[in-house]
Amino acid sequence: MAESGGPEDQKPQSDEARSAFAPPPGTSHPASPPEEDHPTSEFALPTGVHQEPSGPAPSGGGSGGGTGSDTLSSAFTPPSTYKAQQAPPAFTPAQGIPMIRLTKEAPWQDRMRTMLRMPVTERPAPETIQRTDDETGPAVPRVLDLTLRIGELLLAGGEGAEDVEAAMFAVTRSYGLDRSEPTVTFTLLSISHQPSLVDDPVTASRTVRRRGTDYTRLAAVFRLVDDITSTDTEVSLEEAYRRLAEIRRNRHPYPGWVLTAAAGLLAGSASVLVGGGMLVFVVAAAGAMLGDRLAWLCAGRGLPEFYQFTVAAMPPAAMGVALTLTHSTDIRPSAVITGGLFALLPGRALVAGVQDGLTGYYITASARLLEVMYFFIGIVAGVLIILYLGLQLGAQLNPEAQFIANDRPVLQILVSMTLSLAFAVLLQQERSTVLAVTLNGGVAWIVFGAMARTGGLSPVAATAVAAGLVGLFGQLFSRYRFTSSLPYITAAIGPLLPGSATYFGLLGVAQNEVNRGLTSLSTAVATALAIAIGVNLGSEISRLFMGVPGAVGGASRRAAKRTRGF
């Protein structure tokens, strides 16, 4: 039997059996145990560096390494040079800092808007989480995705940027993501959530590529957000996704032929509002319906909205020029063209753009107003083409024609209400809101007529006051129904739109009287701005009658964010 050798002889000599980190034979190495057996803190002092003793370790400190010199101190421990007698004065007031809580009685729009206008450091503690799928809470990416989808529908429906951010903020807080910051621009939505001070933030974004006017869908999204933020209703993530999918799949409340008829009714009512008779009503309605069908045809062929507005403006103008060529004294061609312009002026986008600017969202406001400018230029191009052709054919277009002002106020009040009704149908509003917005439009015209026609005041100032009442009543209606204010405001400003000033400005340009034309167009622009500013001012005034949703301890109401010029 062979004699057994030493330990070196018993180890296999192949390279695969030897560790790559084993020291080669013949080299000396310290006999300390492996490093894995004595893990040290990454904050421990390196070997050879000595720390001066500074008294006992404070509570919260940890020990690192294996020696007393590696003792760690708390991150909140004052430095050794800190002296309490030389401490800077504290900024805490003598009565303390009031605790801010959100009242549950206020609508979620007001509560979330109040929070958005607060500095981050002053926002109240998160509300109680009511809807969690399990003990760990909902998945953060799914909550952010749901929030972005809700914000997309609201922004695509024409809602203001501040209201979209408020809705997104309300959804994230309802599902427990209190450290979230939404950001809304004209085409991009983004939201960032910070789980904690030591975790990486989670950010998601979504692009809004397609817009559509459907206030029924907008109201359904508001009801969904209201149910999510309510403690009386349990809405899980799955239920919220299901309801959101139903909102997207729902068809429009009115078919296409009803929308075309509503466009004709709107144009005919506007023509009577500025002095036309029954024949003018019929001709203006026919021209508007023909323009609407041509715009639908262009949309089906994929043409941009600029060309759709250009094509839609041509038939009403052509109808007016054709009536002028008949040399009839009983028909007002200017009323026909003005009625067609009423059906095309982008009042909804104008109000939203000015509102975003007044609330501090300047990028979104600039984009909306640029969109309004493109639409207006398209309308101008379509009308000017027809007017130039009419002048070449010998049409006698009279820029000095005066509309009937105050000899039939009852009829004008009725047609103003009819105009608002038709506008509400074009905006795809719910049937339950049509009556309220119709009455709101009638009140707006009564105020305008009493101030401008009877009182002799400036039409621009009268328009601003009437639009302010529209915004005031619309905001109160929306708070009563817990929904968006747009369905109660946008259609009601229809009778106030500057259709006649726009027409006479274009006619002056077409007849080479540029100064008179630009003056009339400036009046149209001033009227449009008065409408938008009046609506926003009325909405803000309505909030003065409501309690501040929070403010426990006497906090004052905060305005929208401002730069204040510096």
PDB file of N, CA, C and O in Angstrom, residues 53-93:
ATOM      1  N   PRO A  53     -12.191  61.572  20.011  1.00  0.00           N
ATOM      2  CA  PRO A  53     -13.366  61.276  20.840  1.00  0.00           C
ATOM      3  C   PRO A  53     -14.193  62.538  21.080  1.00  0.00           C
ATOM      4  O   PRO A  53     -13.657  63.602  21.374  1.00  0.00           O
ATOM      5  N   SER A  54     -15.510  62.432  20.921  1.00  0.00           N
ATOM      6  CA  SER A  54     -16.407  63.580  21.088  1.00  0.00           C
ATOM      7  C   SER A  54     -17.550  63.244  22.027  1.00  0.00           C
ATOM      8  O   SER A  54     -18.675  63.650  21.826  1.00  0.00           O
ATOM      9  N   GLY A  55     -17.303  62.464  23.012  1.00  0.00           N
ATOM     10  CA  GLY A  55     -18.359  62.144  23.962  1.00  0.00           C
ATOM     11  C   GLY A  55     -19.107  60.906  23.529  1.00  0.00           C
ATOM     12  O   GLY A  55     -18.781  60.237  22.560  1.00  0.00           O
ATOM     13  N   PRO A  56     -20.131  60.570  24.266  1.00  0.00           N
ATOM     14  CA  PRO A  56     -20.904  59.379  23.931  1.00  0.00           C
ATOM     15  C   PRO A  56     -21.643  59.551  22.616  1.00  0.00           C
ATOM     16  O   PRO A  56     -22.016  60.654  22.231  1.00  0.00           O
ATOM     17  N   ALA A  57     -21.829  58.446  21.930  1.00  0.00           N
ATOM     18  CA  ALA A  57     -22.519  58.467  20.638  1.00  0.00           C
ATOM     19  C   ALA A  57     -23.974  58.821  20.837  1.00  0.00           C
ATOM     20  O   ALA A  57     -24.612  58.320  21.748  1.00  0.00           O
ATOM     21  N   PRO A  58     -24.530  59.671  20.010  1.00  0.00           N
ATOM     22  CA  PRO A  58     -25.942  60.047  20.172  1.00  0.00           C
ATOM     23  C   PRO A  58     -26.841  58.915  19.745  1.00  0.00           C
ATOM     24  O   PRO A  58     -26.447  57.994  19.069  1.00  0.00           O
ATOM     25  N   SER A  59     -28.098  59.021  20.202  1.00  0.00           N
ATOM     26  CA  SER A  59     -29.066  58.002  19.803  1.00  0.00           C
ATOM     27  C   SER A  59     -29.334  58.124  18.323  1.00  0.00           C
ATOM     28  O   SER A  59     -29.398  59.201  17.765  1.00  0.00           O
ATOM     29  N   GLY A  60     -29.512  57.030  17.686  1.00  0.00           N
ATOM     30  CA  GLY A  60     -29.703  57.012  16.247  1.00  0.00           C
ATOM     31  C   GLY A  60     -28.433  56.711  15.518  1.00  0.00           C
ATOM     32  O   GLY A  60     -28.447  56.438  14.334  1.00  0.00           O
ATOM     33  N   GLY A  61     -27.242  56.797  16.218  1.00  0.00           N
ATOM     34  CA  GLY A  61     -26.007  56.464  15.559  1.00  0.00           C
ATOM     35  C   GLY A  61     -25.843  54.980  15.434  1.00  0.00           C
ATOM     36  O   GLY A  61     -26.349  54.201  16.199  1.00  0.00           O
ATOM     37  N   GLY A  62     -25.075  54.555  14.497  1.00  0.00           N
ATOM     38  CA  GLY A  62     -24.822  53.140  14.264  1.00  0.00           C
ATOM     39  C   GLY A  62     -23.360  52.865  14.398  1.00  0.00           C
ATOM     40  O   GLY A  62     -22.517  53.743  14.332  1.00  0.00           O
ATOM     41  N   SER A  63     -22.993  51.647  14.628  1.00  0.00           N
ATOM     42  CA  SER A  63     -21.591  51.250  14.736  1.00  0.00           C
ATOM     43  C   SER A  63     -21.186  50.602  13.449  1.00  0.00           C
ATOM     44  O   SER A  63     -21.862  49.760  12.905  1.00  0.00           O
ATOM     45  N   GLY A  64     -20.099  51.020  12.925  1.00  0.00           N
ATOM     46  CA  GLY A  64     -19.580  50.398  11.728  1.00  0.00           C
ATOM     47  C   GLY A  64     -18.236  49.798  12.021  1.00  0.00           C
ATOM     48  O   GLY A  64     -17.498  50.188  12.904  1.00  0.00           O
ATOM     49  N   GLY A  65     -17.829  48.814  11.204  1.00  0.00           N
ATOM     50  CA  GLY A  65     -16.582  48.135  11.420  1.00  0.00           C
ATOM     51  C   GLY A  65     -16.605  47.319  12.670  1.00  0.00           C
ATOM     52  O   GLY A  65     -17.602  46.957  13.225  1.00  0.00           O
ATOM     53  N   GLY A  66     -15.446  46.999  13.203  1.00  0.00           N
ATOM     54  CA  GLY A  66     -15.388  46.193  14.405  1.00  0.00           C
ATOM     55  C   GLY A  66     -14.745  46.898  15.561  1.00  0.00           C
ATOM     56  O   GLY A  66     -14.582  46.335  16.611  1.00  0.00           O
ATOM     57  N   THR A  67     -14.332  48.196  15.393  1.00  0.00           N
ATOM     58  CA  THR A  67     -13.645  48.924  16.443  1.00  0.00           C
ATOM     59  C   THR A  67     -14.482  50.089  16.888  1.00  0.00           C
ATOM     60  O   THR A  67     -15.417  50.532  16.215  1.00  0.00           O
ATOM     61  N   GLY A  68     -14.122  50.645  18.061  1.00  0.00           N
ATOM     62  CA  GLY A  68     -14.853  51.783  18.581  1.00  0.00           C
ATOM     63  C   GLY A  68     -14.620  53.042  17.785  1.00  0.00           C
ATOM     64  O   GLY A  68     -15.421  53.968  17.836  1.00  0.00           O
ATOM     65  N   SER A  69     -13.505  53.150  17.065  1.00  0.00           N
ATOM     66  CA  SER A  69     -13.234  54.342  16.280  1.00  0.00           C
ATOM     67  C   SER A  69     -14.130  54.460  15.068  1.00  0.00           C
ATOM     68  O   SER A  69     -14.177  55.494  14.431  1.00  0.00           O
ATOM     69  N   ASP A  70     -14.834  53.401  14.729  1.00  0.00           N
ATOM     70  CA  ASP A  70     -15.683  53.417  13.544  1.00  0.00           C
ATOM     71  C   ASP A  70     -17.122  53.784  13.878  1.00  0.00           C
ATOM     72  O   ASP A  70     -18.024  53.567  13.081  1.00  0.00           O
ATOM     73  N   THR A  71     -17.377  54.310  15.082  1.00  0.00           N
ATOM     74  CA  THR A  71     -18.746  54.634  15.474  1.00  0.00           C
ATOM     75  C   THR A  71     -19.286  55.755  14.589  1.00  0.00           C
ATOM     76  O   THR A  71     -18.622  56.767  14.393  1.00  0.00           O
ATOM     77  N   LEU A  72     -20.509  55.570  14.063  1.00  0.00           N
ATOM     78  CA  LEU A  72     -21.149  56.562  13.192  1.00  0.00           C
ATOM     79  C   LEU A  72     -22.073  57.433  14.016  1.00  0.00           C
ATOM     80  O   LEU A  72     -22.715  56.980  14.957  1.00  0.00           O
ATOM     81  N   SER A  73     -22.198  58.678  13.635  1.00  0.00           N
ATOM     82  CA  SER A  73     -23.124  59.599  14.282  1.00  0.00           C
ATOM     83  C   SER A  73     -24.337  59.808  13.396  1.00  0.00           C
ATOM     84  O   SER A  73     -24.309  59.532  12.202  1.00  0.00           O
ATOM     85  N   SER A  74     -25.413  60.321  13.999  1.00  0.00           N
ATOM     86  CA  SER A  74     -26.641  60.557  13.244  1.00  0.00           C
ATOM     87  C   SER A  74     -26.450  61.691  12.248  1.00  0.00           C
ATOM     88  O   SER A  74     -25.670  62.617  12.478  1.00  0.00           O
ATOM     89  N   ALA A  75     -27.176  61.620  11.148  1.00  0.00           N
ATOM     90  CA  ALA A  75     -27.097  62.681  10.144  1.00  0.00           C
ATOM     91  C   ALA A  75     -27.679  63.984  10.658  1.00  0.00           C
ATOM     92  O   ALA A  75     -27.424  65.051  10.099  1.00  0.00           O
ATOM     93  N   PHE A  76     -28.512  63.906  11.715  1.00  0.00           N
ATOM     94  CA  PHE A  76     -29.141  65.096  12.255  1.00  0.00           C
ATOM     95  C   PHE A  76     -28.371  65.669  13.451  1.00  0.00           C
ATOM     96  O   PHE A  76     -28.824  66.610  14.095  1.00  0.00           O
ATOM     97  N   THR A  77     -27.227  65.074  13.791  1.00  0.00           N
ATOM     98  CA  THR A  77     -26.424  65.569  14.901  1.00  0.00           C
ATOM     99  C   THR A  77     -25.740  66.877  14.513  1.00  0.00           C
ATOM    100  O   THR A  77     -25.129  66.959  13.448  1.00  0.00           O
ATOM    101  N   PRO A  78     -25.852  67.935  15.325  1.00  0.00           N
ATOM    102  CA  PRO A  78     -25.177  69.199  14.980  1.00  0.00           C
ATOM    103  C   PRO A  78     -23.670  69.004  14.943  1.00  0.00           C
ATOM    104  O   PRO A  78     -23.109  68.133  15.615  1.00  0.00           O
ATOM    105  N   PRO A  79     -22.962  69.788  14.163  1.00  0.00           N
ATOM    106  CA  PRO A  79     -21.491  69.678  14.135  1.00  0.00           C
ATOM    107  C   PRO A  79     -20.888  70.074  15.476  1.00  0.00           C
ATOM    108  O   PRO A  79     -21.528  70.693  16.327  1.00  0.00           O
ATOM    109  N   SER A  80     -19.622  69.715  15.641  1.00  0.00           N
ATOM    110  CA  SER A  80     -18.962  69.953  16.926  1.00  0.00           C
ATOM    111  C   SER A  80     -18.798  71.434  17.225  1.00  0.00           C
ATOM    112  O   SER A  80     -18.673  71.825  18.377  1.00  0.00           O
ATOM    113  N   THR A  81     -18.803  72.287  16.189  1.00  0.00           N
ATOM    114  CA  THR A  81     -18.630  73.725  16.407  1.00  0.00           C
ATOM    115  C   THR A  81     -19.947  74.432  16.692  1.00  0.00           C
ATOM    116  O   THR A  81     -19.979  75.646  16.870  1.00  0.00           O
ATOM    117  N   TYR A  82     -21.054  73.689  16.718  1.00  0.00           N
ATOM    118  CA  TYR A  82     -22.372  74.310  16.913  1.00  0.00           C
ATOM    119  C   TYR A  82     -22.574  74.661  18.383  1.00  0.00           C
ATOM    120  O   TYR A  82     -22.314  73.846  19.265  1.00  0.00           O
ATOM    121  N   LYS A  83     -23.009  75.862  18.659  1.00  0.00           N
ATOM    122  CA  LYS A  83     -23.308  76.323  20.010  1.00  0.00           C
ATOM    123  C   LYS A  83     -24.751  76.812  20.046  1.00  0.00           C
ATOM    124  O   LYS A  83     -25.170  77.591  19.190  1.00  0.00           O
ATOM    125  N   ALA A  84     -25.503  76.339  21.022  1.00  0.00           N
ATOM    126  CA  ALA A  84     -26.906  76.718  21.115  1.00  0.00           C
ATOM    127  C   ALA A  84     -27.066  78.214  21.351  1.00  0.00           C
ATOM    128  O   ALA A  84     -28.042  78.827  20.913  1.00  0.00           O
ATOM    129  N   GLN A  85     -26.098  78.838  22.052  1.00  0.00           N
ATOM    130  CA  GLN A  85     -26.227  80.259  22.339  1.00  0.00           C
ATOM    131  C   GLN A  85     -26.056  81.094  21.072  1.00  0.00           C
ATOM    132  O   GLN A  85     -26.532  82.221  20.990  1.00  0.00           O
ATOM    133  N   GLN A  86     -25.344  80.564  20.080  1.00  0.00           N
ATOM    134  CA  GLN A  86     -25.096  81.295  18.846  1.00  0.00           C
ATOM    135  C   GLN A  86     -25.995  80.819  17.699  1.00  0.00           C
ATOM    136  O   GLN A  86     -25.730  81.115  16.540  1.00  0.00           O
ATOM    137  N   ALA A  87     -27.063  80.100  18.003  1.00  0.00           N
ATOM    138  CA  ALA A  87     -27.941  79.569  16.961  1.00  0.00           C
ATOM    139  C   ALA A  87     -28.724  80.693  16.301  1.00  0.00           C
ATOM    140  O   ALA A  87     -29.060  81.685  16.957  1.00  0.00           O
ATOM    141  N   PRO A  88     -28.988  80.603  14.994  1.00  0.00           N
ATOM    142  CA  PRO A  88     -29.779  81.655  14.329  1.00  0.00           C
ATOM    143  C   PRO A  88     -31.206  81.654  14.842  1.00  0.00           C
ATOM    144  O   PRO A  88     -31.708  80.636  15.336  1.00  0.00           O
ATOM    145  N   PRO A  89     -31.899  82.782  14.763  1.00  0.00           N
ATOM    146  CA  PRO A  89     -33.280  82.841  15.262  1.00  0.00           C
ATOM    147  C   PRO A  89     -34.209  81.961  14.429  1.00  0.00           C
ATOM    148  O   PRO A  89     -34.068  81.853  13.213  1.00  0.00           O
ATOM    149  N   ALA A  90     -35.143  81.328  15.094  1.00  0.00           N
ATOM    150  CA  ALA A  90     -36.103  80.473  14.410  1.00  0.00           C
ATOM    151  C   ALA A  90     -37.182  81.327  13.764  1.00  0.00           C
ATOM    152  O   ALA A  90     -37.517  82.407  14.255  1.00  0.00           O
ATOM    153  N   PHE A  91     -37.747  80.836  12.652  1.00  0.00           N
ATOM    154  CA  PHE A  91     -38.768  81.567  11.923  1.00  0.00           C
ATOM    155  C   PHE A  91     -40.171  81.061  12.246  1.00  0.00           C
ATOM    156  O   PHE A  91     -41.122  81.452  11.600  1.00  0.00           O
ATOM    157  N   THR A  92     -40.308  80.183  13.209  1.00  0.00           N
ATOM    158  CA  THR A  92     -41.628  79.708  13.607  1.00  0.00           C
ATOM    159  C   THR A  92     -42.343  80.792  14.387  1.00  0.00           C
ATOM    160  O   THR A  92     -41.805  81.318  15.354  1.00  0.00           O
ATOM    161  N   PRO A  93     -43.549  81.190  13.985  1.00  0.00           N
ATOM    162  CA  PRO A  93     -44.261  82.244  14.726  1.00  0.00           C
ATOM    163  C   PRO A  93     -44.621  81.793  16.127  1.00  0.00           C
ATOM    164  O   PRO A  93     -44.618  80.602  16.447  1.00  0.00           O
TER     165      PRO A  93
END
